[in-house]
Short mmCIF file of C-alpha atoms in Angstrom, two decimals:
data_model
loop_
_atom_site.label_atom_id
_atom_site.label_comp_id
_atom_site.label_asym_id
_atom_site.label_seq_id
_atom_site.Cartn_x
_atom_site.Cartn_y
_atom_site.Cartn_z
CA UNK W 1 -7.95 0.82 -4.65
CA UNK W 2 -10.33 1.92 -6.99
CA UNK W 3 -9.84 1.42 -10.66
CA UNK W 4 -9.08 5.20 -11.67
CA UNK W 5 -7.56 4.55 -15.41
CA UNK W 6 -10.83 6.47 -16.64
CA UNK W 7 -9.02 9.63 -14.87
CA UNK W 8 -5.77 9.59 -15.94
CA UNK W 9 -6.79 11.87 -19.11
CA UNK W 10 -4.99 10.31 -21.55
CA UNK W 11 -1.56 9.56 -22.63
CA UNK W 12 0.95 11.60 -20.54
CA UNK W 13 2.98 13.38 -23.88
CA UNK W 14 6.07 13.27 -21.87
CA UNK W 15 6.13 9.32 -21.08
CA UNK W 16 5.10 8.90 -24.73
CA UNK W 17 8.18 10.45 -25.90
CA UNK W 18 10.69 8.27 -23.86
CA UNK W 19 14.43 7.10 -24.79
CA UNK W 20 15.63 3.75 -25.29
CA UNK W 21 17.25 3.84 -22.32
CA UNK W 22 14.09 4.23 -20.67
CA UNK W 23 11.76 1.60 -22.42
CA UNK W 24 14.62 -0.75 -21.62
CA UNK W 25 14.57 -0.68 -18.06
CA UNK W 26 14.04 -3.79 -16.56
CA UNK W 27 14.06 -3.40 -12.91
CA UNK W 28 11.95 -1.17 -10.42
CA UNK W 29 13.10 0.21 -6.89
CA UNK W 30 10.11 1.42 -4.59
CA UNK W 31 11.10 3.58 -1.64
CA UNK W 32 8.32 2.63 0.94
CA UNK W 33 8.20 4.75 4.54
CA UNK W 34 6.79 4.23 7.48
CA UNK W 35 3.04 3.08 7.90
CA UNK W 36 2.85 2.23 3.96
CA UNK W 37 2.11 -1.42 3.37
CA UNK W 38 2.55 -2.19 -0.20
CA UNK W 39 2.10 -5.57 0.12
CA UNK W 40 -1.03 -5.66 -2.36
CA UNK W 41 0.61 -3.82 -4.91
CA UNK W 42 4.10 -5.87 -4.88
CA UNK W 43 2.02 -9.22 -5.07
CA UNK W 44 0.54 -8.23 -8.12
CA UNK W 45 3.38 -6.86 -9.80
CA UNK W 46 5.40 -10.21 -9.26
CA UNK W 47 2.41 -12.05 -10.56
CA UNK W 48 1.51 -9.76 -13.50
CA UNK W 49 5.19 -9.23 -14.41
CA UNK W 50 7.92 -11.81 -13.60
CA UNK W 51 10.58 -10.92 -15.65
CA UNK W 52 10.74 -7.25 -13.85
CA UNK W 53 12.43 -7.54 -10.89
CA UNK W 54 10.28 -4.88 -8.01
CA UNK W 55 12.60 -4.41 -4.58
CA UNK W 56 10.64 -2.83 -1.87
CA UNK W 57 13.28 -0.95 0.50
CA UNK W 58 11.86 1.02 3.41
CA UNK W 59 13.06 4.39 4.78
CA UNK W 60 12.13 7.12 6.92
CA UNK W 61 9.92 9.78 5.61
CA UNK W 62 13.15 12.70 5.52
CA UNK W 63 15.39 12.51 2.64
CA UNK W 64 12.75 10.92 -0.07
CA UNK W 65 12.94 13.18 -2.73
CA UNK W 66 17.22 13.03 -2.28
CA UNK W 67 16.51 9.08 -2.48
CA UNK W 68 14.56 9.76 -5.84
CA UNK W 69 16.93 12.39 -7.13
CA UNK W 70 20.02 10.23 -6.60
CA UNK W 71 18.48 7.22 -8.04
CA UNK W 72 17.84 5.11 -4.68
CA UNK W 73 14.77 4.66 -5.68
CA UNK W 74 13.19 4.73 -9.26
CA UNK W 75 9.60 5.86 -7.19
CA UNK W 76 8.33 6.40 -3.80
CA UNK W 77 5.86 7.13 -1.18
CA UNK W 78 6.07 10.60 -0.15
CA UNK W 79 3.67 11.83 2.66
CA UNK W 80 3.10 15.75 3.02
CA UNK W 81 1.64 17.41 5.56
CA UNK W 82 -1.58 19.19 3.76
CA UNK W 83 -0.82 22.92 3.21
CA UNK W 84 2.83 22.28 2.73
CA UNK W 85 4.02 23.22 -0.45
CA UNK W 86 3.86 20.75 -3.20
CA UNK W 87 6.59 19.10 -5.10
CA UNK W 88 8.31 21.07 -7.47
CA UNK W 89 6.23 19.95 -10.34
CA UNK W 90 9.25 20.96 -12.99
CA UNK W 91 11.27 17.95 -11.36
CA UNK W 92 9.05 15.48 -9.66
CA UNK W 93 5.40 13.73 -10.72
CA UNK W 94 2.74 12.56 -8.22
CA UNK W 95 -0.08 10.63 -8.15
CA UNK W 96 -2.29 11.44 -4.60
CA UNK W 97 -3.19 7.57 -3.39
CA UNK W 98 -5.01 8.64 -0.28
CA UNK W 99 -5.10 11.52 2.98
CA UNK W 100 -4.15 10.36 6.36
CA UNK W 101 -5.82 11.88 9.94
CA UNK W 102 -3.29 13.07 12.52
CA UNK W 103 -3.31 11.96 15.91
CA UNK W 104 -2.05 12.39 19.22
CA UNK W 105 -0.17 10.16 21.56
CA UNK W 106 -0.19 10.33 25.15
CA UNK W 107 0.35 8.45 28.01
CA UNK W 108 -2.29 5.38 29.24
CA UNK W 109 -3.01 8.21 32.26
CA UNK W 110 -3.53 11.42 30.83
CA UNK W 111 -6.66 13.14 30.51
CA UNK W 112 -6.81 12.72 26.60
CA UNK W 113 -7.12 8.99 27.41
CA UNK W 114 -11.13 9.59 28.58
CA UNK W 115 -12.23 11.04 25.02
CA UNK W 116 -13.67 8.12 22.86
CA UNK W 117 -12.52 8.35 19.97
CA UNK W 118 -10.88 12.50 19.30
CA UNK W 119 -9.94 15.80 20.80
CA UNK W 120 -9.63 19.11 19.23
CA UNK W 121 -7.21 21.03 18.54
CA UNK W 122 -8.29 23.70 20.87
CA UNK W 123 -8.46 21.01 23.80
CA UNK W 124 -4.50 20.36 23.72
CA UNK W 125 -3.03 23.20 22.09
CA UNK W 126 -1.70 24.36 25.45
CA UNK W 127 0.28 20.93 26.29
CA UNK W 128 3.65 20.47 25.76
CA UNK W 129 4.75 18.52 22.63
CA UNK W 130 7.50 16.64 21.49
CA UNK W 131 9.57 17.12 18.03
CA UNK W 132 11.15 13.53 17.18
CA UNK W 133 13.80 14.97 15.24
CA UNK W 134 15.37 16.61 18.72
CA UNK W 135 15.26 13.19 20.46
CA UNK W 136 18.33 11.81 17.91
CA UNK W 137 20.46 15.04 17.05
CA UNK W 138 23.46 13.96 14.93
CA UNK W 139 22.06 10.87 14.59
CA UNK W 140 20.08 10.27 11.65
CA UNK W 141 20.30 7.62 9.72
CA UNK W 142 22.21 7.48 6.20
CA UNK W 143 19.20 8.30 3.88
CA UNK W 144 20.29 6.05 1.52
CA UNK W 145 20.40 3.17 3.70
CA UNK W 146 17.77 0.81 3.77
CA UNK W 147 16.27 0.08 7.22
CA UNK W 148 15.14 -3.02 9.16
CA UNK W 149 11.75 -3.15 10.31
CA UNK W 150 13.13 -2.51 13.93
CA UNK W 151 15.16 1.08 12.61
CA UNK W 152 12.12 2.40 11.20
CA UNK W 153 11.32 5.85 12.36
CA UNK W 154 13.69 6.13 15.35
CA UNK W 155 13.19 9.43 16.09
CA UNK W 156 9.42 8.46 16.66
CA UNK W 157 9.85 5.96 18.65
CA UNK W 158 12.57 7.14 21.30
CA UNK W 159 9.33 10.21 21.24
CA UNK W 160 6.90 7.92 22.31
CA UNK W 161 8.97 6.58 25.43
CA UNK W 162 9.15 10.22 26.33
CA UNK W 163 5.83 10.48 25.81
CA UNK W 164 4.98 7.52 27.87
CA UNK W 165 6.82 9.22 31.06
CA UNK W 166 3.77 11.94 30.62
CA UNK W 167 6.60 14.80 29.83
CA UNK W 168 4.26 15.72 26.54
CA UNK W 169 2.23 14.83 23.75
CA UNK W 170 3.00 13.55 19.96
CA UNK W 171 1.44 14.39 16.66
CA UNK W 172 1.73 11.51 14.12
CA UNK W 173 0.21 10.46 10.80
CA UNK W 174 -2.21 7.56 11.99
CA UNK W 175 -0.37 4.46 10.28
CA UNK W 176 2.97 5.19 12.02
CA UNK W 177 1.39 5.88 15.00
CA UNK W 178 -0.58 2.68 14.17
CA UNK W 179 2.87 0.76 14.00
CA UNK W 180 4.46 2.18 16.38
CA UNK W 181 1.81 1.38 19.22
CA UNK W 182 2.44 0.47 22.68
CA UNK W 183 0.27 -0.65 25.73
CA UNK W 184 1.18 2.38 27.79
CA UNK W 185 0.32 5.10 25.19
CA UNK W 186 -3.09 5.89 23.61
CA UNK W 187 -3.84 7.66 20.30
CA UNK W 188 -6.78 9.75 19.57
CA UNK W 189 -7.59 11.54 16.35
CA UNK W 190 -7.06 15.11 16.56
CA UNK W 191 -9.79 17.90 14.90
CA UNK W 192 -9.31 21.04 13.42
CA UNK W 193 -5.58 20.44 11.94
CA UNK W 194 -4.42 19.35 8.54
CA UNK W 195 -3.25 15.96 8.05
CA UNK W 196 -1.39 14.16 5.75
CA UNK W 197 -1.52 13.46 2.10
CA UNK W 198 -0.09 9.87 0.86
CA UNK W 199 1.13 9.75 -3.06
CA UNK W 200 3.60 8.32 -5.26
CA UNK W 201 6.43 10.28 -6.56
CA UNK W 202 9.22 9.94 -9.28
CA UNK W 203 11.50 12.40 -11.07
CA UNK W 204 9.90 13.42 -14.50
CA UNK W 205 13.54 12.74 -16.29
CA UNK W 206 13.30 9.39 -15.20
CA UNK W 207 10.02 8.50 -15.88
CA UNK W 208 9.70 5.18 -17.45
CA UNK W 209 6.71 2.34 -19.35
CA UNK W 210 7.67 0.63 -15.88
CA UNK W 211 7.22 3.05 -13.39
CA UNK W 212 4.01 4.43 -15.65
CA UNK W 213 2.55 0.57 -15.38
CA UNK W 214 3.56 0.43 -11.49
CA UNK W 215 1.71 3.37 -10.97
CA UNK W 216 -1.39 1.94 -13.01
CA UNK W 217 -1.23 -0.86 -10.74
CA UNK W 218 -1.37 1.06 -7.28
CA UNK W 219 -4.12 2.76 -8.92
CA UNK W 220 -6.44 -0.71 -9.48
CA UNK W 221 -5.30 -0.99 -13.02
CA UNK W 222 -6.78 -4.55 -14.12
CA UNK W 223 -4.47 -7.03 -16.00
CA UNK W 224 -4.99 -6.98 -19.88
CA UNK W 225 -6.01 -2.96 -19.33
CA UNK W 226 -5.67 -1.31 -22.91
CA UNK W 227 -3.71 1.46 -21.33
CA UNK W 228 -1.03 -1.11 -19.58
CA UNK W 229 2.51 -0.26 -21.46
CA UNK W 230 3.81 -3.41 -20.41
CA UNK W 231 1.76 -6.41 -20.79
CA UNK W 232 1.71 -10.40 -19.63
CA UNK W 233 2.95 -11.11 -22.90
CA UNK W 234 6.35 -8.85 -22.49
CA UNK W 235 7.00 -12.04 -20.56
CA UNK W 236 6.77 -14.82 -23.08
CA UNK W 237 2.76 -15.01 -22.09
CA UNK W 238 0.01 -14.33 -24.49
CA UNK W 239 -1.94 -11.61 -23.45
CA UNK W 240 -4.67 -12.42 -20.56
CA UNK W 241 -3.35 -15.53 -19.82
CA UNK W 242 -0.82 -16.12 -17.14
CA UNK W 243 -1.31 -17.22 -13.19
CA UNK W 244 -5.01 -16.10 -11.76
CA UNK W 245 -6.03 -15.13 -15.59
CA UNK W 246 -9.89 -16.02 -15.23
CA UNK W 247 -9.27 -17.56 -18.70
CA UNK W 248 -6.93 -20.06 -17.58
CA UNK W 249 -9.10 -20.89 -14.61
CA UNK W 250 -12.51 -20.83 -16.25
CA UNK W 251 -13.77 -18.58 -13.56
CA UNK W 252 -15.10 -16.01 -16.18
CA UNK W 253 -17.32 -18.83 -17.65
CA UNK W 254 -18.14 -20.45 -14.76
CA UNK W 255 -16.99 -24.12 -16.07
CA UNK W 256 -14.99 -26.53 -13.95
CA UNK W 257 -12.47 -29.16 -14.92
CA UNK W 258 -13.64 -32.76 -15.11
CA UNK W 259 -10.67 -33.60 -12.54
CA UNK W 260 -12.29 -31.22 -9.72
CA UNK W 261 -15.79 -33.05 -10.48
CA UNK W 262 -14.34 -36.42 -9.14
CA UNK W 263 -15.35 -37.81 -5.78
CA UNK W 264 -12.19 -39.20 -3.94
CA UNK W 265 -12.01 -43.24 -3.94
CA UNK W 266 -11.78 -45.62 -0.88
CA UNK W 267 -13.69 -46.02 2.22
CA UNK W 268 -17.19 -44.10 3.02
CA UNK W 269 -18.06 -42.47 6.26
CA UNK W 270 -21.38 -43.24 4.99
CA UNK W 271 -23.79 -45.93 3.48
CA UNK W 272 -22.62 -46.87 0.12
CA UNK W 273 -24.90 -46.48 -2.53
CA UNK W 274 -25.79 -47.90 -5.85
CA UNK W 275 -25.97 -45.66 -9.20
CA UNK W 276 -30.18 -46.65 -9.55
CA UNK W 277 -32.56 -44.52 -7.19
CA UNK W 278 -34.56 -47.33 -4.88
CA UNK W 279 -37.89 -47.29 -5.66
CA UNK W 280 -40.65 -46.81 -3.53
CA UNK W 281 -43.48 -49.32 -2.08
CA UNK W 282 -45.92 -47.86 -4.17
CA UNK W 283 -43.94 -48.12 -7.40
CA UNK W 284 -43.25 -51.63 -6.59
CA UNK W 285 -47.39 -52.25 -6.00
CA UNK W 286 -47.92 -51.33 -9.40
CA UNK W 287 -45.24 -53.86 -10.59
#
């Protein structure tokens, strides 16, 4: 991610005027769904901040604003379909991280398998397609229930065994159709349809300094950034120090500690040598 702290326009008045209760927080909850891989972001939290605890539980994409009304999770990925109607911007904030292409899975032998790379719209719009939430009626999932890696996007899934049998096609955001692949199904990118936009969101009454600096983070915000509310040294460490600090390493300067400088002692794979150069026949002529 791109450092984007020049385009954040300034202090958000709302965040500045916090309560206690608020600043205090001292523990984050991300609600991650299918296809998102936070990874990069969590590392660097746990680095940056060790005393602030970050839990990453995943869900299914239905029922993440509930989870963020209800306090599941403190922020979250939410993934709209482009077109759809926003948020309601009087409740929830968002930050746009990236847009996802749509896709279509078929089966290993249908037609769709012999285009390269994507079809259009106009191509398949006469095939029969499958809705994941009929495959699993009464059957969702409590949406405030974590879910193991294997109970992710269920719905999907039992879809795609369908959809392997050739009875119909499948339109997916390209991560989850990404995770979710199988030998006997291909995916091609489809033209000419709206995808999917990726963001972070979080109820404005809730908003927080650590939600605010998680947010800076998943946007490239660098450690030691002027606009960080929380810095290293919230955690007992002077600011720009801490683990990977290039001050603490002496990458910035380029300098290396004497202890990396030494050679290893005890035997050679090759000729010893002596600290003095040899000299050469015709510096020992003019001896």
């Amino acid at each position: 991610m791109e450092d984007q702290d020049q385009q954040d326009g300034g202090e958000n008045p709302q965040h500045a005027a916090q309560s206690p209760q608020h600043a205090a927080q001292s523990a984050l909850t991300l609600g991650a769904i299918p296809g998102a891989t936070p990874d990069k972001w969590v590392s660097r939290w746990r680095e940056r901040y060790p005393d602030f605890r970050l839990s990453v539980d995943y869900y299914d994409d239905a029922g993440q604003l509930a989870r963020l009304q209800h306090g599941t999770a403190d922020v979250g990925y939410v993934r709209l379909r482009e077109g759809e109607p926003d948020l309601d911007k009087d409740q929830f904030s968002r930050v746009l991280l990236y847009r996802e292409e749509p896709v279509v899975c078929a089966a290993q032998d249908h037609w769709i398998a012999a285009a390269e790379e994507s079809v259009t719209w106009e191509e398949i719009a006469e095939e029969p397609f499958l809705e994941p939430a009929a495959m699993t009626p009464g059957q969702e999932p409590d949406p405030h229930e974590p879910l193991a890696g294997g109970e992710l996007a269920r719905a999907e899934r039992i879809a795609l065994e369908v959809v392997a049998s050739g009875a119909g096609l499948l339109i997916l955001p390209n991560s989850v159709a990404r995770m979710l692949s199988r030998k006997d199904i291909v995916i091609r990118r489809v033209e000419d349809i709206p995808g999917y936009e990726v963001g972070l969101g979080w109820l404005k009454e809730k908003d927080s300094d650590l939600i605010q600096e998680f947010i800076g983070v998943a946007r490239g915000r660098k450690p030691g950034s002027g606009r960080s509310a929380i810095t290293p040294a919230a955690t007992g460490a002077p600011k720009g120090s801490g683990k990977g600090s290039a001050k603490n390493t002496g990458a910035k300067s380029g300098t290396t500690s004497r202890t990396s400088q030494q050679k290893p002692r005890g035997k050679s794979s090759g000729p010893a040598r002596s600290g003095r150069r040899p000299s050469s026949p015709k510096a020992r002529r003019r001896r």
